[in-house]
CSV table of C-alpha atoms in Angstrom, one decimal:
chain,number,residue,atom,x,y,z
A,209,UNK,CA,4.0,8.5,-15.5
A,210,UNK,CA,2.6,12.0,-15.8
A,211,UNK,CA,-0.9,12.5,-15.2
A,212,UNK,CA,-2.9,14.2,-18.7
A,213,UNK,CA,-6.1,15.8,-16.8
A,214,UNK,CA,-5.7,16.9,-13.4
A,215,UNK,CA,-8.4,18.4,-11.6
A,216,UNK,CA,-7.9,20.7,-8.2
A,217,UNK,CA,-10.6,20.1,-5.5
A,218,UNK,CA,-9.1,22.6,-2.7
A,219,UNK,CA,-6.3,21.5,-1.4
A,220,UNK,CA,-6.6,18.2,-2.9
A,221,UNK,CA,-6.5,17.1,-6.6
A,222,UNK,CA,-7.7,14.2,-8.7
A,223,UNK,CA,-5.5,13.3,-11.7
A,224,UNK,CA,-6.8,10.7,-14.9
A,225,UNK,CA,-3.8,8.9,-16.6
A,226,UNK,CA,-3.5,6.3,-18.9
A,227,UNK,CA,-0.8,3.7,-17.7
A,228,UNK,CA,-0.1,0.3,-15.8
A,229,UNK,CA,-0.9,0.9,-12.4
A,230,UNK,CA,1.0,-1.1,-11.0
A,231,UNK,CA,3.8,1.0,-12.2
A,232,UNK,CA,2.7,4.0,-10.6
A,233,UNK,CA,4.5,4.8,-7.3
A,234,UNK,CA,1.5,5.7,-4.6
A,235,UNK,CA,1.4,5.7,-0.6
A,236,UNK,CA,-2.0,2.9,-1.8
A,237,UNK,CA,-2.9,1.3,-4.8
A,238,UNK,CA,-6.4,0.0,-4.9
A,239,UNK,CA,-7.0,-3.3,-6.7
A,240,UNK,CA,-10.1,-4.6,-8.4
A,241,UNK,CA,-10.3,-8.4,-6.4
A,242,UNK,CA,-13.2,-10.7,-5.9
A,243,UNK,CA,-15.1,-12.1,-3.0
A,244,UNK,CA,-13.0,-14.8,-2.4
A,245,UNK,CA,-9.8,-13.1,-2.6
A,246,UNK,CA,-8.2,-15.6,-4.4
A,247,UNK,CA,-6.1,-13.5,-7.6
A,248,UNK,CA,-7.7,-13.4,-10.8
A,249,UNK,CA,-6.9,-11.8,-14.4
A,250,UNK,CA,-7.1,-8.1,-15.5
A,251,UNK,CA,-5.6,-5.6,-12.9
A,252,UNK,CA,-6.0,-8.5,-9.9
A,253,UNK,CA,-3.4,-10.5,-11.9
A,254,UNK,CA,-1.1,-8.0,-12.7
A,255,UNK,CA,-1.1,-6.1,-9.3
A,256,UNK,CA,-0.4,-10.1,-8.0
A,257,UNK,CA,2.5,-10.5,-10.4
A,258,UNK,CA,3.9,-7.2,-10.0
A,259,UNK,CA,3.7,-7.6,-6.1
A,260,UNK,CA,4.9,-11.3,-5.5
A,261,UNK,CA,3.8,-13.7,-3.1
A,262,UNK,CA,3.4,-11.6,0.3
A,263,UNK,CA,0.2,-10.3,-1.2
A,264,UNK,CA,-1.5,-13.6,-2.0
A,265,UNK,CA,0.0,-14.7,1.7
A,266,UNK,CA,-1.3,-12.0,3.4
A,267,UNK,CA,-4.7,-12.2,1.9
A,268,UNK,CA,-4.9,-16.3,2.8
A,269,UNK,CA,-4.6,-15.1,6.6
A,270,UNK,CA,-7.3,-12.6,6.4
A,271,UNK,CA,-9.7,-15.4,4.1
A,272,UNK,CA,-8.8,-17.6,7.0
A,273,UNK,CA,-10.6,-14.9,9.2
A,274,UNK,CA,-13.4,-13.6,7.4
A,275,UNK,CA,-14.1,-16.1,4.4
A,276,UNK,CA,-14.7,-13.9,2.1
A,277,UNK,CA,-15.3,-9.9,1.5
A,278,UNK,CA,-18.5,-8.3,0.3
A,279,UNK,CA,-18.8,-6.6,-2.4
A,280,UNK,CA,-18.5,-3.2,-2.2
A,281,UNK,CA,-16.3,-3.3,0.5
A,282,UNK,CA,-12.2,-3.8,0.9
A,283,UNK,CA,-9.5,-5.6,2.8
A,284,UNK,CA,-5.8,-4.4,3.5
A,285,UNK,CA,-2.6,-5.9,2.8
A,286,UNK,CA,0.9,-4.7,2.2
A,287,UNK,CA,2.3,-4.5,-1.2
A,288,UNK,CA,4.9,-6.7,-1.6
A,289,UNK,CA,7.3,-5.5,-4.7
A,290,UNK,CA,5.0,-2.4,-5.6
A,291,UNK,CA,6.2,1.0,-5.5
A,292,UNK,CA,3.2,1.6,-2.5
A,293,UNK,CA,2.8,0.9,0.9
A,294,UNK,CA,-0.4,-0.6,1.4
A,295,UNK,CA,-2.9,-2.7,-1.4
A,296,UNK,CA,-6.9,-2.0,-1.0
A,297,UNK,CA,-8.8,-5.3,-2.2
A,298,UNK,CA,-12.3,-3.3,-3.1
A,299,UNK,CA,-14.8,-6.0,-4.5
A,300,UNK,CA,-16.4,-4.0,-6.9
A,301,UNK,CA,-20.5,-5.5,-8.2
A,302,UNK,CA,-21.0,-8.1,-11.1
A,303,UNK,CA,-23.1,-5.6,-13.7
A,304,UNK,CA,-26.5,-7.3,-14.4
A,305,UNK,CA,-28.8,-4.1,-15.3
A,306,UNK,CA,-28.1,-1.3,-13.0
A,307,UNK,CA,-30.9,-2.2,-11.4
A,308,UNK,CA,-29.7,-4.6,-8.4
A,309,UNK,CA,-27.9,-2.1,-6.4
A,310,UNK,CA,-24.7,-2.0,-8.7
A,311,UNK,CA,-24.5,2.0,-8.6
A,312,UNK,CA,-24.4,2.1,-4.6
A,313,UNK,CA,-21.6,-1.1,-4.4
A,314,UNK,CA,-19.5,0.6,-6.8
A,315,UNK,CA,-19.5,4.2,-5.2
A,316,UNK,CA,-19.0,2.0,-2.1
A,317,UNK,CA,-15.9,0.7,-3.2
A,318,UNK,CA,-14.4,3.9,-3.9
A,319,UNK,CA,-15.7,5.5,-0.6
A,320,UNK,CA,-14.6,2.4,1.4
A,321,UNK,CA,-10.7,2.7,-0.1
A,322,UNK,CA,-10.8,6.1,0.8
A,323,UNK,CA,-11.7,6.1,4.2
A,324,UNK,CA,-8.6,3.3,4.6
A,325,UNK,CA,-6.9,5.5,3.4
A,326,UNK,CA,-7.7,8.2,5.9
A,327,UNK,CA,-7.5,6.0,8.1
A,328,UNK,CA,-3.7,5.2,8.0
A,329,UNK,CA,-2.3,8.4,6.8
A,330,UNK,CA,-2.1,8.0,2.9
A,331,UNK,CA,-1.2,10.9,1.0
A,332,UNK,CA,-1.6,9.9,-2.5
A,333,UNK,CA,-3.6,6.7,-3.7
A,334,UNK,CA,-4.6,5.1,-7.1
A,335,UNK,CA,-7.3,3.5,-8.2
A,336,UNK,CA,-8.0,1.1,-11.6
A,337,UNK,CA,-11.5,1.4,-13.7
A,338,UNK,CA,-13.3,-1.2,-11.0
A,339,UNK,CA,-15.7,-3.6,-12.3
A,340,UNK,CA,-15.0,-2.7,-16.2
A,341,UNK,CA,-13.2,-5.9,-16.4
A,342,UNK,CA,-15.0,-9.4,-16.5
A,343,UNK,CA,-17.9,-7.7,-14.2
A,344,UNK,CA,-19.0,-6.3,-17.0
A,345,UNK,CA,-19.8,-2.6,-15.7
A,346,UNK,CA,-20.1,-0.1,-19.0
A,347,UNK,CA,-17.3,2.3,-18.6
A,348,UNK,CA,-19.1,5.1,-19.0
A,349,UNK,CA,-21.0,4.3,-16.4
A,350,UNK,CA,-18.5,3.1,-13.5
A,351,UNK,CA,-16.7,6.4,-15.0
A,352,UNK,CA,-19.3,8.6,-13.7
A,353,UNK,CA,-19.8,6.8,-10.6
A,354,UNK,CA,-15.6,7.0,-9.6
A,355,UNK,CA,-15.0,10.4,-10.8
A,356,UNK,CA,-18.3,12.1,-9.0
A,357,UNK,CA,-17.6,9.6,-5.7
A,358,UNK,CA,-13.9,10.3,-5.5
A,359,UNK,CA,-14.2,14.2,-6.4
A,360,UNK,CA,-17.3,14.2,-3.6
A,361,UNK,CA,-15.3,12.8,-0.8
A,362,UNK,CA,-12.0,14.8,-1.6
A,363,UNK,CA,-14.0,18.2,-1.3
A,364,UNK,CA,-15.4,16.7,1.9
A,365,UNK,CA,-12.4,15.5,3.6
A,366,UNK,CA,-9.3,17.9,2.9
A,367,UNK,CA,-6.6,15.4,4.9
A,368,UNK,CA,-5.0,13.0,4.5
A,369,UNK,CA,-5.2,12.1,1.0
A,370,UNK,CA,-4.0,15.0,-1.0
A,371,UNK,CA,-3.8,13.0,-4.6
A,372,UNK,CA,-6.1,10.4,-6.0
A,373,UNK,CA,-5.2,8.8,-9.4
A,374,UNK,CA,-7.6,7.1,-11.9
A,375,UNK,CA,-5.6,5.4,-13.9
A,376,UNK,CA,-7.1,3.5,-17.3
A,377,UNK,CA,-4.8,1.0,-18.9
A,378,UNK,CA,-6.5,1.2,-22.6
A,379,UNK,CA,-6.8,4.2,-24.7
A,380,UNK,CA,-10.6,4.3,-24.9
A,381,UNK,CA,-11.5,3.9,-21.2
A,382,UNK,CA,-9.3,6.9,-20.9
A,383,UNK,CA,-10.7,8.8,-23.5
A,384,UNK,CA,-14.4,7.8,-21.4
A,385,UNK,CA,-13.2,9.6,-18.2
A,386,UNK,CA,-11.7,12.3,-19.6
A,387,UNK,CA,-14.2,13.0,-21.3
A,388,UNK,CA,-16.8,12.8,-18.3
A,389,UNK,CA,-14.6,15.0,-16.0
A,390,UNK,CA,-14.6,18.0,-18.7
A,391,UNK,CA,-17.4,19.9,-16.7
A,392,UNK,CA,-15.4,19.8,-13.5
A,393,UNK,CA,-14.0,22.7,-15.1
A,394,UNK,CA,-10.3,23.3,-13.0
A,395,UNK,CA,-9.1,20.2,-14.9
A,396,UNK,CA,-9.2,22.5,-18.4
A,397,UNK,CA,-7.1,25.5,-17.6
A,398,UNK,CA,-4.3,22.9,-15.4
A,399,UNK,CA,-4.2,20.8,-19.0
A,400,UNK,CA,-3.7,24.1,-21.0
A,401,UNK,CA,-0.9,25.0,-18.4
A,402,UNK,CA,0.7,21.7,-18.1
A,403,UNK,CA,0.7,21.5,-22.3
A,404,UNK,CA,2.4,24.9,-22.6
A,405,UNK,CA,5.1,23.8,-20.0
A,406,UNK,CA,5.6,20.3,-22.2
């Protein structure tokens, strides 16, 4: 599954693509989980059914530990029958207003994944539209907040991770990031090459 908009930050890049992520073959795939770790619909269920059992296994011995995980943070577990190594569960904040810290959890998530993924040598990671689902976040919004956190830290931390994909699974939230990473500027002239090459 080809990325459409890549964008190079030194000697990293971040790519946008529309697609199932659980399709996409990564070093880390993050999922969008909740508190209690327990599976759920949207991306949670798929990356569940996609992965098999071990996941749900490995996350009942960690709940055993810790209870539960805060938002804005992440837990680690293998990834079972996905084409990755490792699965980031990043709580990502229920939308109320913007007004009750939601901004700061959310960028959290994505910095928190990141640093995992530092942290045990991934190369290349992916990450779904976190909180768009039943937490109600407007896209545009949670858009903004992955694409400036995720370009931020890549331009601060050139190793590891060399490739971050955002990956939408409808049309329209694709469109919405797209869209918002225009004025990072690289990503233009790497479409227009990438199109003449197609």
């Amino acid at each position: 599954m080809a990325s459409d908009f890549v964008i190079q930050l030194g000697l990293a890049q971040l790519q946008l693509l529309k697609g199932d992520i659980t399709q996409i073959a990564v070093d880390a795939i993050v999922n969008a989980a909740n508190s209690q770790l327990a599976g759920g619909g949207g991306v949670d269920g798929a990356i569940h059914r996609a992965g098999g059992a071990e996941i749900m296994r490995e996350l009942n011995e960690i709940r055993s530990r810790i209870g539960r995980c805060e938002t804005g943070s992440a837990v680690v577990t293998g990834a079972g029958r996905l084409p990755a190594k490792y699965v980031f569960h990043a709580v990502g904040p229920r939308y109320r207003d913007g007004e009750h810290g939601e901004p700061e959890l959310l960028a959290s998530c994505y910095r928190v994944c990141l640093q995992l993924a530092a942290e045990r040598d991934v190369k290349t990671m992916s990450f779904p539209s976190i909180s768009t689902g039943i937490y109600g976040y407007p896209v545009e919004a949670a858009a903004r907040i992955a694409i400036e956190t995720v370009a931020d830290w890549l331009r601060a931390h050139s190793e590891p991770v060399r490739t971050v994909k955002l990956v939408q699974f409808s049309d329209a939230d694709h469109q919405v990031y797209r869209a918002l990473a225009q004025p990072l500027g690289s990503g233009r002239a790497q479409e227009r090459a990438e199109r003449m090459h197609s």
